[in-house]
Short mmCIF file of C-alpha atoms in Angstrom, two decimals:
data_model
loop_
_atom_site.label_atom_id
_atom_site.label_comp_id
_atom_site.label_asym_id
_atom_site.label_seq_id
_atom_site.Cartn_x
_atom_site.Cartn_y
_atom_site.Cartn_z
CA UNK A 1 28.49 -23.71 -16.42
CA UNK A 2 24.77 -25.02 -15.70
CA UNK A 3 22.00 -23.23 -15.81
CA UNK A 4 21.02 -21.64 -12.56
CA UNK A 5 17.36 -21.54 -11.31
CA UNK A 6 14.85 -18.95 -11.89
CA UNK A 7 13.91 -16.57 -9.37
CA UNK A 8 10.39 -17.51 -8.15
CA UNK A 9 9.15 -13.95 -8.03
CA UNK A 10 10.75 -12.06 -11.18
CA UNK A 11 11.86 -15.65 -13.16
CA UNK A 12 15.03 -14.09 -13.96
CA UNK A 13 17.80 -16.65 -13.97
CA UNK A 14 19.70 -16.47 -9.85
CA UNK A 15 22.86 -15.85 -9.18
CA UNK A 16 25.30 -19.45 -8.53
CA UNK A 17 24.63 -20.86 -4.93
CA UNK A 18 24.83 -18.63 -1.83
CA UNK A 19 25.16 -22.23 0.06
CA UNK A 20 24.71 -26.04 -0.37
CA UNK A 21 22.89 -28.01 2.08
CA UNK A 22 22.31 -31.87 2.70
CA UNK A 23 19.98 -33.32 4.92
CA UNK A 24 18.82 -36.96 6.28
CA UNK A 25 16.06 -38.82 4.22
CA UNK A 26 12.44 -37.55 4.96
CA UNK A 27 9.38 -38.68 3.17
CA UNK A 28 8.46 -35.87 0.67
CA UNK A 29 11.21 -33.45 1.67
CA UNK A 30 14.38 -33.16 -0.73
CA UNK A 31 17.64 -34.16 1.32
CA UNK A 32 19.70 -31.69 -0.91
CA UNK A 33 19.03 -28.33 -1.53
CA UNK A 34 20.53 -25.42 -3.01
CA UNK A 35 20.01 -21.42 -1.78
CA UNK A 36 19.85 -19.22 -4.57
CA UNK A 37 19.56 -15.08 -4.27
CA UNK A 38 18.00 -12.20 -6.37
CA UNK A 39 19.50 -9.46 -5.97
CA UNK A 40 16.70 -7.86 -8.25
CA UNK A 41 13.98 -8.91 -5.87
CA UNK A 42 16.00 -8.86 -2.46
CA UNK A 43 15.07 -12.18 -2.07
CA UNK A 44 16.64 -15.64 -1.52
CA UNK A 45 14.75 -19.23 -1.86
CA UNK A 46 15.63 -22.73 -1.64
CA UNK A 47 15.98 -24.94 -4.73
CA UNK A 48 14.69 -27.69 -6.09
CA UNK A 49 11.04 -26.54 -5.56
CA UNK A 50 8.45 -29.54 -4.82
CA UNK A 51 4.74 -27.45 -4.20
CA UNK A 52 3.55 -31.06 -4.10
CA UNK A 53 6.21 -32.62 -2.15
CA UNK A 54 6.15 -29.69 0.57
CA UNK A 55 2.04 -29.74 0.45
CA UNK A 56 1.96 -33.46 1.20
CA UNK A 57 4.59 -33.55 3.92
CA UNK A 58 2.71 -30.47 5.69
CA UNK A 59 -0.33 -32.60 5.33
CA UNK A 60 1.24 -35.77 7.27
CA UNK A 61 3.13 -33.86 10.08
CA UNK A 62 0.77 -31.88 13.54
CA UNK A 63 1.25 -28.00 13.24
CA UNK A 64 2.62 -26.30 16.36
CA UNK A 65 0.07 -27.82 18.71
CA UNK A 66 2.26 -26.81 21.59
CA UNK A 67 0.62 -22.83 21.28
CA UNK A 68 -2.93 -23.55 21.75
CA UNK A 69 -4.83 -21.08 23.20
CA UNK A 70 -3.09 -20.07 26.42
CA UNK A 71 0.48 -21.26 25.62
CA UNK A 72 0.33 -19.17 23.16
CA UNK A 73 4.34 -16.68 23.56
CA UNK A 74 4.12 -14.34 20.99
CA UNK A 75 2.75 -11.34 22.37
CA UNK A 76 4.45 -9.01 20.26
CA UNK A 77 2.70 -10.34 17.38
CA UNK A 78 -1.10 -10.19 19.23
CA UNK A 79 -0.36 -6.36 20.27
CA UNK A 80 0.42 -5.28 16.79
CA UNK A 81 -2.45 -6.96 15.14
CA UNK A 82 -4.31 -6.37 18.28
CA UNK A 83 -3.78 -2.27 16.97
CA UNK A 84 -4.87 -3.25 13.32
CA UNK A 85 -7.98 -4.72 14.58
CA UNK A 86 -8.99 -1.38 17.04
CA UNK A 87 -8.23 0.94 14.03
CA UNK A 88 -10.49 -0.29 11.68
CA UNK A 89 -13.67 -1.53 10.95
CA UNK A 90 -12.82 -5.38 10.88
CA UNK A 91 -15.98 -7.88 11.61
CA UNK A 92 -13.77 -10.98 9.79
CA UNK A 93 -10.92 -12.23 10.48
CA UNK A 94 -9.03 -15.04 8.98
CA UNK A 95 -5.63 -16.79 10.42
CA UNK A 96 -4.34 -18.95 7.12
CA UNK A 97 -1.86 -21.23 8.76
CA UNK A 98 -3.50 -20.63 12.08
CA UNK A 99 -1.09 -23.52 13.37
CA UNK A 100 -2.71 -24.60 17.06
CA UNK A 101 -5.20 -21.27 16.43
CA UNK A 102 -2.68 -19.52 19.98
CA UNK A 103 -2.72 -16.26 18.18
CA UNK A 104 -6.42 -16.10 17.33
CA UNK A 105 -7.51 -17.44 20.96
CA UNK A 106 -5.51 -14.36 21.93
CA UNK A 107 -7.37 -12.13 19.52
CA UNK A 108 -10.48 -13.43 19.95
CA UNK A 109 -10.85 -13.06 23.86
CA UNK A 110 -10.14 -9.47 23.46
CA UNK A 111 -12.54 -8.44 19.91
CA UNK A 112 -15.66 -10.12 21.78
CA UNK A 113 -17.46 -8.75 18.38
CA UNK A 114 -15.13 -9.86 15.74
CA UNK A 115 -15.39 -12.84 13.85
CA UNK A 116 -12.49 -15.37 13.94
CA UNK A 117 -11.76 -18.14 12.00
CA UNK A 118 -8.50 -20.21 11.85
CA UNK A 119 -7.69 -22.38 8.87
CA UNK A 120 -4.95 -25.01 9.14
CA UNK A 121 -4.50 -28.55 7.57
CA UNK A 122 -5.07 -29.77 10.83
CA UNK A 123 -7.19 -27.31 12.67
CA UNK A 124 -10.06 -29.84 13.19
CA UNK A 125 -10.34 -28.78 16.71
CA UNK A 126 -13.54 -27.16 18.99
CA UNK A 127 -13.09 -23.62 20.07
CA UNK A 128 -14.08 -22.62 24.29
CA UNK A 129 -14.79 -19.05 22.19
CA UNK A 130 -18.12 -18.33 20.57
CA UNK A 131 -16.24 -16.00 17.69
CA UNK A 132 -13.62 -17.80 17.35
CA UNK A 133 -13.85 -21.39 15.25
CA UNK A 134 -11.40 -23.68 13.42
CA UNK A 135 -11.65 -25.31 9.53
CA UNK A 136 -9.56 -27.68 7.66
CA UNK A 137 -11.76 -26.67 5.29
CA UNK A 138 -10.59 -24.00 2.81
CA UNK A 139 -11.74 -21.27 3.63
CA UNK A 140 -14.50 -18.93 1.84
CA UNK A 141 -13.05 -15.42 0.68
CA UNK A 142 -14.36 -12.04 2.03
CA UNK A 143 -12.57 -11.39 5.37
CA UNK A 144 -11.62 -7.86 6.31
CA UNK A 145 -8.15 -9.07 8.19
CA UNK A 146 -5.99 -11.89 6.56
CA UNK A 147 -3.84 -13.13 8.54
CA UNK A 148 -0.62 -14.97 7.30
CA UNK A 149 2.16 -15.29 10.41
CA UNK A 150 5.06 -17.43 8.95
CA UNK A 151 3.13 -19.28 6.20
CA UNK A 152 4.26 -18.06 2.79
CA UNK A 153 8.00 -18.49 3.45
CA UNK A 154 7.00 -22.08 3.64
CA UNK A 155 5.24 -22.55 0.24
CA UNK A 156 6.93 -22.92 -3.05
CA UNK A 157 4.30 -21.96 -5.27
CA UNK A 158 4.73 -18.27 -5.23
CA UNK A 159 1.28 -18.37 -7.26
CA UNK A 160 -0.35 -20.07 -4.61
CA UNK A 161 0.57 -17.41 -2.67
CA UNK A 162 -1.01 -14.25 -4.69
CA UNK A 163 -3.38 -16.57 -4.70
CA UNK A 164 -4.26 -15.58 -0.91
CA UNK A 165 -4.65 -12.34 -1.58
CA UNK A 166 -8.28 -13.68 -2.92
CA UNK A 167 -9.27 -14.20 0.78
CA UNK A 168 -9.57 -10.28 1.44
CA UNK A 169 -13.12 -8.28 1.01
CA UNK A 170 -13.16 -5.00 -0.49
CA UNK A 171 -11.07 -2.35 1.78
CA UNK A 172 -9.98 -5.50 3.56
CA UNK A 173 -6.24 -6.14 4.83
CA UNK A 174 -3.89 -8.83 4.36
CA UNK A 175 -0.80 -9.09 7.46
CA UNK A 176 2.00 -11.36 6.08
CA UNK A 177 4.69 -12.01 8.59
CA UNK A 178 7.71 -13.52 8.42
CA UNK A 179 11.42 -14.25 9.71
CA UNK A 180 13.56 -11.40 9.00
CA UNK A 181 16.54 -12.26 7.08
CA UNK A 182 18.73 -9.43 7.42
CA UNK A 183 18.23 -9.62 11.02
CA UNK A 184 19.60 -13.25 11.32
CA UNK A 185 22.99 -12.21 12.13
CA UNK A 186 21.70 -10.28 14.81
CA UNK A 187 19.76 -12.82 16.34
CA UNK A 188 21.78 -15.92 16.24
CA UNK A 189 20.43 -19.34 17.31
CA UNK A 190 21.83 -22.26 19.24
CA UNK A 191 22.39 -24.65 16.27
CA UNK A 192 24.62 -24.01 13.31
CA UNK A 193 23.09 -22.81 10.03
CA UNK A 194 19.07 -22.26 12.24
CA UNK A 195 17.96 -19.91 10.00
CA UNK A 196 18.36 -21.78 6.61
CA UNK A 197 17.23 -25.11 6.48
CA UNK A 198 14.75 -26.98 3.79
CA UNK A 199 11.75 -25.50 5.01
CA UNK A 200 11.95 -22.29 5.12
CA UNK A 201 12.48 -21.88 1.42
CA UNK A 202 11.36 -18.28 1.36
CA UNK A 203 13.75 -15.76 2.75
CA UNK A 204 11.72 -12.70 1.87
CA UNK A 205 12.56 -9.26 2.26
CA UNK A 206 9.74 -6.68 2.51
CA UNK A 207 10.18 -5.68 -0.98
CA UNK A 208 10.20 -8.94 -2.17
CA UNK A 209 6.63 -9.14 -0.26
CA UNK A 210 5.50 -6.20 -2.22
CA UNK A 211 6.53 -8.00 -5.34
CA UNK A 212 4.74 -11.04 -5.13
CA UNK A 213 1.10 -8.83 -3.78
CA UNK A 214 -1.00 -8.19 -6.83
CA UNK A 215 -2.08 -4.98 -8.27
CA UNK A 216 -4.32 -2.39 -5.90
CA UNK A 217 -3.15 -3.90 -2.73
CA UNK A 218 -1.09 -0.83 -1.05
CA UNK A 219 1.32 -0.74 1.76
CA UNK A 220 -0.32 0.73 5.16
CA UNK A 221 1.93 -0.45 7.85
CA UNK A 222 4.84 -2.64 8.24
CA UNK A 223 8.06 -3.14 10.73
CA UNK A 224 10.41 -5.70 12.49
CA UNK A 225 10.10 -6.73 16.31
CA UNK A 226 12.04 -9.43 18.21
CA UNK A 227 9.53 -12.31 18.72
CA UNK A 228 9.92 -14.47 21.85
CA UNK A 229 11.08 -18.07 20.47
CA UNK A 230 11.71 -20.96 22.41
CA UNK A 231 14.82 -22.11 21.10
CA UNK A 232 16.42 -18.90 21.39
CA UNK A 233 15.76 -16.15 23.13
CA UNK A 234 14.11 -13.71 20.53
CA UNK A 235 13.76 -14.52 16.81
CA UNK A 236 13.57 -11.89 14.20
CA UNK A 237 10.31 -11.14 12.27
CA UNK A 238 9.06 -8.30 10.07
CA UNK A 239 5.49 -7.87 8.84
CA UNK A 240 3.96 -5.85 6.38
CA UNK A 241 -0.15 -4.80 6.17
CA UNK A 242 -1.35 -4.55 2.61
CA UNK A 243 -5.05 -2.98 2.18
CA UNK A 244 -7.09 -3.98 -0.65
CA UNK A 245 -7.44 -1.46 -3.05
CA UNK A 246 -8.70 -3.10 -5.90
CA UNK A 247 -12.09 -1.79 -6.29
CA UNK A 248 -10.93 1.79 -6.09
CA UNK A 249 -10.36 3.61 -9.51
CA UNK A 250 -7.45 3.80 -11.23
CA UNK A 251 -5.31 6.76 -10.53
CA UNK A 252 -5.79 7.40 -14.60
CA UNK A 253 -9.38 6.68 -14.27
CA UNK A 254 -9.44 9.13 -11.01
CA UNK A 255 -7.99 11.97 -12.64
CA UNK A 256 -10.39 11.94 -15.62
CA UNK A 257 -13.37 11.87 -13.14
CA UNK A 258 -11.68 14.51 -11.17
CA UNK A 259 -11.59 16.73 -14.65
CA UNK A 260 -15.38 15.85 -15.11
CA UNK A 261 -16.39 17.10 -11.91
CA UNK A 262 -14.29 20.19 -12.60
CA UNK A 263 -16.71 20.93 -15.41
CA UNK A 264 -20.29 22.09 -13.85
CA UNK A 265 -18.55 23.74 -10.69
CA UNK A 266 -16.42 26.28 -14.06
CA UNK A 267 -18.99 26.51 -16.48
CA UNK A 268 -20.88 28.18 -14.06
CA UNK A 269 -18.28 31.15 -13.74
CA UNK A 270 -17.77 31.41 -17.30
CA UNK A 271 -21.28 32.12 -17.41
CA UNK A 272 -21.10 34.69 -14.44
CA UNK A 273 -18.58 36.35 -16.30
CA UNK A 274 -19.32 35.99 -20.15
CA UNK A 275 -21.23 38.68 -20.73
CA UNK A 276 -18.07 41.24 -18.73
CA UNK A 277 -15.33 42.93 -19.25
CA UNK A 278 -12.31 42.38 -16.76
CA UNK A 279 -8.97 42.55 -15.49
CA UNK A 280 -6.56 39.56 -14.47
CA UNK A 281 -4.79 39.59 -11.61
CA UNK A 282 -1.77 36.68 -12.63
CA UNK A 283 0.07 35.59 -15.06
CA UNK A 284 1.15 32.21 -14.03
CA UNK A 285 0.43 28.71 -14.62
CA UNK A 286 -3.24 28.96 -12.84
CA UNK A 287 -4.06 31.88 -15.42
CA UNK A 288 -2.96 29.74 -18.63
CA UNK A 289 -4.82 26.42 -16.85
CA UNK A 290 -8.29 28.68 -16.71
CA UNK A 291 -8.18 29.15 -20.62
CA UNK A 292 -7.87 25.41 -21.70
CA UNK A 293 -11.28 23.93 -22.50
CA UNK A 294 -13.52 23.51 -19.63
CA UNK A 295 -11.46 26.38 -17.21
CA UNK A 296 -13.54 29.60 -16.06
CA UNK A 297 -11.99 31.59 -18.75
CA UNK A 298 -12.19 29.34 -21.68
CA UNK A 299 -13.36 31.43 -25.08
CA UNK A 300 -13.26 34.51 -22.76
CA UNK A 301 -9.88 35.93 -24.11
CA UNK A 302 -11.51 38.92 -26.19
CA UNK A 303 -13.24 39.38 -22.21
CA UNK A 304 -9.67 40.64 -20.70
CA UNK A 305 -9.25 44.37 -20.93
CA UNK A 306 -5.25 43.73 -19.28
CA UNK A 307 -3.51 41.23 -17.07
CA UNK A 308 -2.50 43.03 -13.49
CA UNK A 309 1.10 42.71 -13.00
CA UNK A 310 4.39 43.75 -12.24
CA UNK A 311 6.29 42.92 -15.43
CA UNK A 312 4.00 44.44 -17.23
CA UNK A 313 6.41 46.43 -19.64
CA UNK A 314 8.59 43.48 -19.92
CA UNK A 315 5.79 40.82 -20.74
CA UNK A 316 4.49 43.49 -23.58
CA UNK A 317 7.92 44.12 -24.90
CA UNK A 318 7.87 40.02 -25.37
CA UNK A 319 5.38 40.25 -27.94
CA UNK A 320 2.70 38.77 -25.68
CA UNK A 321 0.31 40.29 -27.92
CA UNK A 322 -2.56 38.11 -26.87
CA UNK A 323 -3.09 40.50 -24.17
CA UNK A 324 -2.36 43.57 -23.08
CA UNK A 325 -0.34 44.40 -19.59
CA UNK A 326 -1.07 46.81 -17.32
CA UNK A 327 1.69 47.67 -13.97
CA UNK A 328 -0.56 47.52 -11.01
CA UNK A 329 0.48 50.70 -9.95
CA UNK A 330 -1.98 52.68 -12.33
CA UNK A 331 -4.46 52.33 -9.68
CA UNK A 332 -6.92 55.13 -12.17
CA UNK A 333 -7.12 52.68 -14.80
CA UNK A 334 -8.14 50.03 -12.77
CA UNK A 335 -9.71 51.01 -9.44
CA UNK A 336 -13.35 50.04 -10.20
CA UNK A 337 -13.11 47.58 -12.79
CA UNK A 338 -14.04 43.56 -12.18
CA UNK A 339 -11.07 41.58 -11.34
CA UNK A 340 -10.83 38.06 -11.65
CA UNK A 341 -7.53 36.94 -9.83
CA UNK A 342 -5.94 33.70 -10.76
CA UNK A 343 -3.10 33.86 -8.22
CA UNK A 344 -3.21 31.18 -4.80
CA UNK A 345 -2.61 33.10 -2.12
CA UNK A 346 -6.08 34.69 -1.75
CA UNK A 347 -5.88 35.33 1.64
CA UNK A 348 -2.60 37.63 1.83
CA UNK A 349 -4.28 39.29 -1.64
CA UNK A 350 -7.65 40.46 0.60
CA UNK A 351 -6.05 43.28 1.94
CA UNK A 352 -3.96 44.38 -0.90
CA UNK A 353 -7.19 44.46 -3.40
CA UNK A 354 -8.99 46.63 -0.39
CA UNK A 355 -6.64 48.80 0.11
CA UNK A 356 -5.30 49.40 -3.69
CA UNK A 357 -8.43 49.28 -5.33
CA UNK A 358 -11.80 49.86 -3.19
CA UNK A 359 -14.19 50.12 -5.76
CA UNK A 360 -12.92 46.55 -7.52
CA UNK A 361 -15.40 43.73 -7.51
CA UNK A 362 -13.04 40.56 -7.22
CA UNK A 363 -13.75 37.46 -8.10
CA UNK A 364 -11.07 34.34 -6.95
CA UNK A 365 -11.12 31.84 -9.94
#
């Protein structure tokens, strides 16, 4: 049995043909393709893979000049990214793939004070919008919005596409939309076999979108609409907003700063209590964190005179001999005595320490 082909996300070797398709002779286009699935990656793509092939016939053919500016359909689309843009500080945006720049024109119109800039082989055109301009340039990185409506499902360099990612500033966000495969069924189209044809070579998933973005960009939004289509009546789509996270710390690296910060704001109540004697109120996990190095009660063990609590009898007759245990019932002992109370629920405790033991100074650690 041949070898199949690798997944382009994972590289895992596919599963044997989902289907076989042959097409007429175009220049830089293969006329027979195979569509391959991973199951890993929820993901199906189109094989052989040409990035050249593909780049040069994209390069040769007009993109979608029938939505410029006010034919633009896709409402949908404009209203959700429409909500991105109010929600957030964005100054930049870029369309990658901006097609006849319909979408942006949109956009643009309505964020007076945003930025626009729509990048397309063939986006050599003016702009009637002062914010809003076209390149067939490549563009510079930076942007806070990246826009990228039914590109990547066309590009068979799955590297090219992390690649984009580049594009976004600091904080920035990155929309990738796309045709919704599982929805195909749903949505059928006038001609036989629409949906999978030697272009679209993607057929992404939304976790296979997650797979290919590249470490620190998190998930903030996503969904599926219908989007008016002029062949059919709706055509599926899903998109998914990634922020970029990347200059953020490490959750590791997070966590040890969080420990360091912990430091000056304990060492001062070790300090307020080192030269005491006191009770604790708790014998839980908050109690046991306090004595590692660094808590409020660290070296301070020989500083207990009893823990306050219930099972007092039963937590001596352990052999917890590191402390003695004292019922809080023998209110004589230790009505007027400092206690430091390790338990969470300070506010429902207020009352209790009041009322059980008026002369107690307490202290929450």
């Amino acid at each position: 049995m041949p070898l199949q082909p690798p997944c382009p996300i994972c590289n895992r070797e596919a599963g044997v043909p989902i289907a076989e398709l042959r097409f007429g002779e175009k220049p830089h286009l293969p006329s027979a393709i195979t569509l391959h699935g991973c199951a890993d990656c929820d993901f199906a793509f189109t094989w052989p893979r040409d990035p050249t092939g593909y780049r040069d016939y994209y390069a040769a053919v007009a993109n979608d000049t029938a939505q410029r500016h006010g034919q633009y359909r896709n409402l949908p689309q404009a209203e959700i990214l429409a909500g991105l843009i109010a929600s957030r500080p964005i100054r930049s945006v870029l369309d990658f793939g901006c097609g006849g720049g319909g979408l942006l024109h949109v956009l643009a119109e309505r964020f007076p004070q945003v930025r626009f800039l729509g990048f397309d082989v063939n986006a050599n055109f003016p702009s009637d919008l002062p914010n809003l301009r076209f390149s067939d340039q490549f563009p510079a990185a930076g942007h806070d919005l990246v826009i990228l409506s039914h590109v990547v499902e066309h590009m068979a360099d799955i590297d090219q596409i992390k690649d984009l990612f580049g594009l976004v500033g600091d904080g920035g966000l990155v929309h990738i939309e796309t045709p919704d495969p599982k929805l195909y069924a749903a949505r059928p189209q006038p001609h036989f076999g629409y949906y999978v044809d030697r272009l679209h070579i993607n057929h992404f998933s939304q976790r296979a979108i997650l797979k290919i973005a590249p470490q620190g960009f998190d998930v903030v939004a996503g969904g599926t609409y219908a989007m008016p289509y002029a062949l059919g009546e709706f055509y599926p789509a899903q998109y998914v907003v990634l922020q970029n996270r990347r200059a953020e710390q490490a959750v590791p690296a997070a966590i040890e700063t969080y420990l360091r910060a912990e430091a000056p704001r304990w060492a001062e109540v070790r300090a307020q209590l080192r030269d005491r004697k006191f009770f604790v109120y708790g014998f839980g996990d908050n109690f046991h964190r306090s004595l590692l190095p660094g808590g409020p009660l660290h070296g301070l063990e020989g500083n207990v005179i009893a823990v306050i609590d219930r099972n007092a009898a039963t937590l001596a007759a352990d052999g917890q001999a590191r402390f003695q245990f004292v019922d809080p019932t023998e209110i004589v002992r230790i009505d007027g005595g400092l206690i430091v109370c390790t338990v969470s629920q300070f506010s429902k405790l207020d009352d209790f320490f009041r009322e059980t033991y008026p002369r107690s100074e307490v202290r929450y650690v």
